[in-house]
Coordinates of C-alpha atoms in Angstrom, one line a residue:
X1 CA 0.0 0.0 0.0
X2 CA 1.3 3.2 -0.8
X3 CA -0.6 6.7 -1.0
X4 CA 0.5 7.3 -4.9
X5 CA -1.0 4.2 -5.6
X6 CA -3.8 4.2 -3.3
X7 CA -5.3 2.9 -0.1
X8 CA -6.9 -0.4 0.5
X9 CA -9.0 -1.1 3.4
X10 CA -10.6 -3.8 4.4
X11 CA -13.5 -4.4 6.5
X12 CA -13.9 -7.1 9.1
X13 CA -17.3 -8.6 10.5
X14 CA -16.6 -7.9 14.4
X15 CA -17.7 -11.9 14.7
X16 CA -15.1 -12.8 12.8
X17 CA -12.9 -10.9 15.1
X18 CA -13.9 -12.2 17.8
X19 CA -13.4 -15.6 16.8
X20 CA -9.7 -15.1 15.4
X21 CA -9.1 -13.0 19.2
X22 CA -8.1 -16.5 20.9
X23 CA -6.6 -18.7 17.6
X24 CA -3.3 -19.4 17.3
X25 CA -1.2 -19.8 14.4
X26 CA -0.5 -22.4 12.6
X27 CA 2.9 -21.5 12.0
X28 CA 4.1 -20.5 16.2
X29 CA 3.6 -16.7 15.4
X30 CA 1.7 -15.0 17.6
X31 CA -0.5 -14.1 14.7
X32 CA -3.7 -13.1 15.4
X33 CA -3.5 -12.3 18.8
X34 CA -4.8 -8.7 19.4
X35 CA -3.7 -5.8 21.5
X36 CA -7.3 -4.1 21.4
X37 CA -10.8 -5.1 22.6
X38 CA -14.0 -3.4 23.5
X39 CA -15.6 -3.6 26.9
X40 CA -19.3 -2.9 26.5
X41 CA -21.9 -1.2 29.3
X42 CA -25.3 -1.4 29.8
X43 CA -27.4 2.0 29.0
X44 CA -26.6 4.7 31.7
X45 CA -24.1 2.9 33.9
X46 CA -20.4 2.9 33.8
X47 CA -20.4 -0.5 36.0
X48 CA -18.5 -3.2 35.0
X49 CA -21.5 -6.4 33.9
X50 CA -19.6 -10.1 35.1
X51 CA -19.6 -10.3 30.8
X52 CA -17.2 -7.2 30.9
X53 CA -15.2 -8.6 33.8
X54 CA -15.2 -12.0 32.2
X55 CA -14.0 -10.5 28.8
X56 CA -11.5 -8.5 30.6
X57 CA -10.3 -11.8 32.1
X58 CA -9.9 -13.5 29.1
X59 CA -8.1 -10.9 27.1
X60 CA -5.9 -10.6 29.7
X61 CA -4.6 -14.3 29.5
X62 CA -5.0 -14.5 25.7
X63 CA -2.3 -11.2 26.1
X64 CA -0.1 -13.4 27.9
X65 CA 3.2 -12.1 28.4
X66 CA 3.1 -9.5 25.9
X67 CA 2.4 -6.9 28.3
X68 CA 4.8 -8.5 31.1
X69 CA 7.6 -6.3 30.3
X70 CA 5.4 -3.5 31.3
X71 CA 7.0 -1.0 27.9
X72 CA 4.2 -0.1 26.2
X73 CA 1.0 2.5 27.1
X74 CA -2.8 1.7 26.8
X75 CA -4.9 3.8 25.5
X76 CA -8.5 3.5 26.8
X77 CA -11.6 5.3 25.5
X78 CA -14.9 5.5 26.7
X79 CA -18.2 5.9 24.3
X80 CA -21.5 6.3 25.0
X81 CA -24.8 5.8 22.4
X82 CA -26.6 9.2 21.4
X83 CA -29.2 9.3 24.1
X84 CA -28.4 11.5 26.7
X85 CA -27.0 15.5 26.3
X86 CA -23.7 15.7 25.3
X87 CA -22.0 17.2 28.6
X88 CA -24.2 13.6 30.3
X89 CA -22.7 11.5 27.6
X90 CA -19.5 12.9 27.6
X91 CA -19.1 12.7 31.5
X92 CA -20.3 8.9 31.2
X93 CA -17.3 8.2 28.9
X94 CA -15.4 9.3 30.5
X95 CA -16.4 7.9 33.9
X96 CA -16.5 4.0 31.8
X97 CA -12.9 4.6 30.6
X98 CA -11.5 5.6 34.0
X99 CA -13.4 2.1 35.6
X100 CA -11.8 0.2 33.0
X101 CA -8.1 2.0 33.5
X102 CA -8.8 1.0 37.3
X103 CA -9.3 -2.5 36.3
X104 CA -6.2 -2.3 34.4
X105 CA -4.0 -0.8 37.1
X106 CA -5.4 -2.8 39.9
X107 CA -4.8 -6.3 38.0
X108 CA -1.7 -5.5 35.8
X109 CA -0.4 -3.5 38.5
X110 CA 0.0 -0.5 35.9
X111 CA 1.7 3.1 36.8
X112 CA -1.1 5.6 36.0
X113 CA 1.2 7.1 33.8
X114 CA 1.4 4.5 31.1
X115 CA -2.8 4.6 30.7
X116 CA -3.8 7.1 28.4
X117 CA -7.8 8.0 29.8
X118 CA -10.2 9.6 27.2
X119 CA -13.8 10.2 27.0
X120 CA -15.8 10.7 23.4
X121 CA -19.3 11.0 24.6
X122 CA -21.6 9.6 21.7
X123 CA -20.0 11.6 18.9
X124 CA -17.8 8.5 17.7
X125 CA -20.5 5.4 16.8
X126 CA -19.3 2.8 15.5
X127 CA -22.5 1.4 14.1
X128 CA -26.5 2.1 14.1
X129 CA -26.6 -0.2 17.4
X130 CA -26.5 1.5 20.2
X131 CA -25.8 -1.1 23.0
X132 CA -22.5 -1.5 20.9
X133 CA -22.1 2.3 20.9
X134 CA -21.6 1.5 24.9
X135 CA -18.1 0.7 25.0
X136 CA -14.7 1.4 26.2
X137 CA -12.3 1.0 23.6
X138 CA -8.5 -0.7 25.2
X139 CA -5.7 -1.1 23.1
X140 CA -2.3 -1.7 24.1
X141 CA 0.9 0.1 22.2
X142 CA 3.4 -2.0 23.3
X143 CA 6.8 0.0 23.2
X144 CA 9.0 -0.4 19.8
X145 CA 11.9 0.3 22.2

C-alpha cells in the first residue's frame, strides 16, 4: 500500500474478530492475537456487567506475556450511544474509561502514567446499534523500544 497508488482497506465482521481473538497460528507466530478489545456497558451505567469482567479476564490471559515487560501505554476510550445531552454522555465516557483503567492498574499492576484515559461521549458510533455504541475502547501500544 502506498498513498501514490492508493489505499486499501478492508472491512472485518466484528464476529469474525472475535473468533480469530483466541486462535493461534498455525505457524508459532503470535499471529492473530490482538492488542485491542471493546468492553461494553449497559445503558446509563459505567459499572462493570460479570460479561465485561469476564471479557477482561480472558483478554488478559490470551495477552499473555506480551504486556509482562510492562513497555508499552494503553490507551483507553470510553463511548456512550446518542441518548443523553452531550455534557451527560460525555461525563459517562469518561467515567466508563476511568473504571476500566482502574481494572487495568489494579490487576496488571499498571503506573497511572502509562494509561492514556479519554472520553468521546456519543459523537464516535461505530454502528446504528447503540448497545454496541456503549463501549470502552482498550488497546495496548506495546513499546518499539
Amino acid at each position: 500500500l502506498s498513498a501514490a497508488g492508493g489505499w486499501t482497506f478492508t472491512m472485518l465482521p466484528l464476529d469474525l474478530l472475535a473468533g480469530l481473538l483466541n486462535r493461534v497460528a498455525s505457524d508459532g507466530s503470535e499471529w492473530p492475537r490482538s492488542t485491542s478489545m471493546w468492553v461494553h456497558f449497559d445503558h446509563a451505567t459505567s459499572d462493570l456487567t460479570p460479561e465485561a469482567l469476564e471479557a477482561l479476564d480472558g483478554w488478559m490471559k490470551a495477552l499473555g506475556d506480551m504486556t509482562a515487560s510492562g513497555t508499552g501505554r494503553w490507551h483507553v476510550t470510553g463511548h456512550t450511544d446518542a441518548s443523553g445531552t452531550p455534557a451527560i454522555n460525555k461525563a459517562l465516557s469518561l467515567a466508563r474509561a476511568q473504571v476500566v483503567a482502574t481494572w487495568l492498574q489494579t490487576h496488571l499492576g499498571l503506573a497511572s502514567a502509562s494509561v492514556e484515559v479519554r472520553g468521546m461521549g456519543g459523537g464516535a458510533p461505530c454502528c446504528e446499534d447503540d448497545g454496541l455504541n456503549r463501549r470502552v475502547e482498550v488497546l495496548w501500544v506495546p513499546s518499539l523500544q
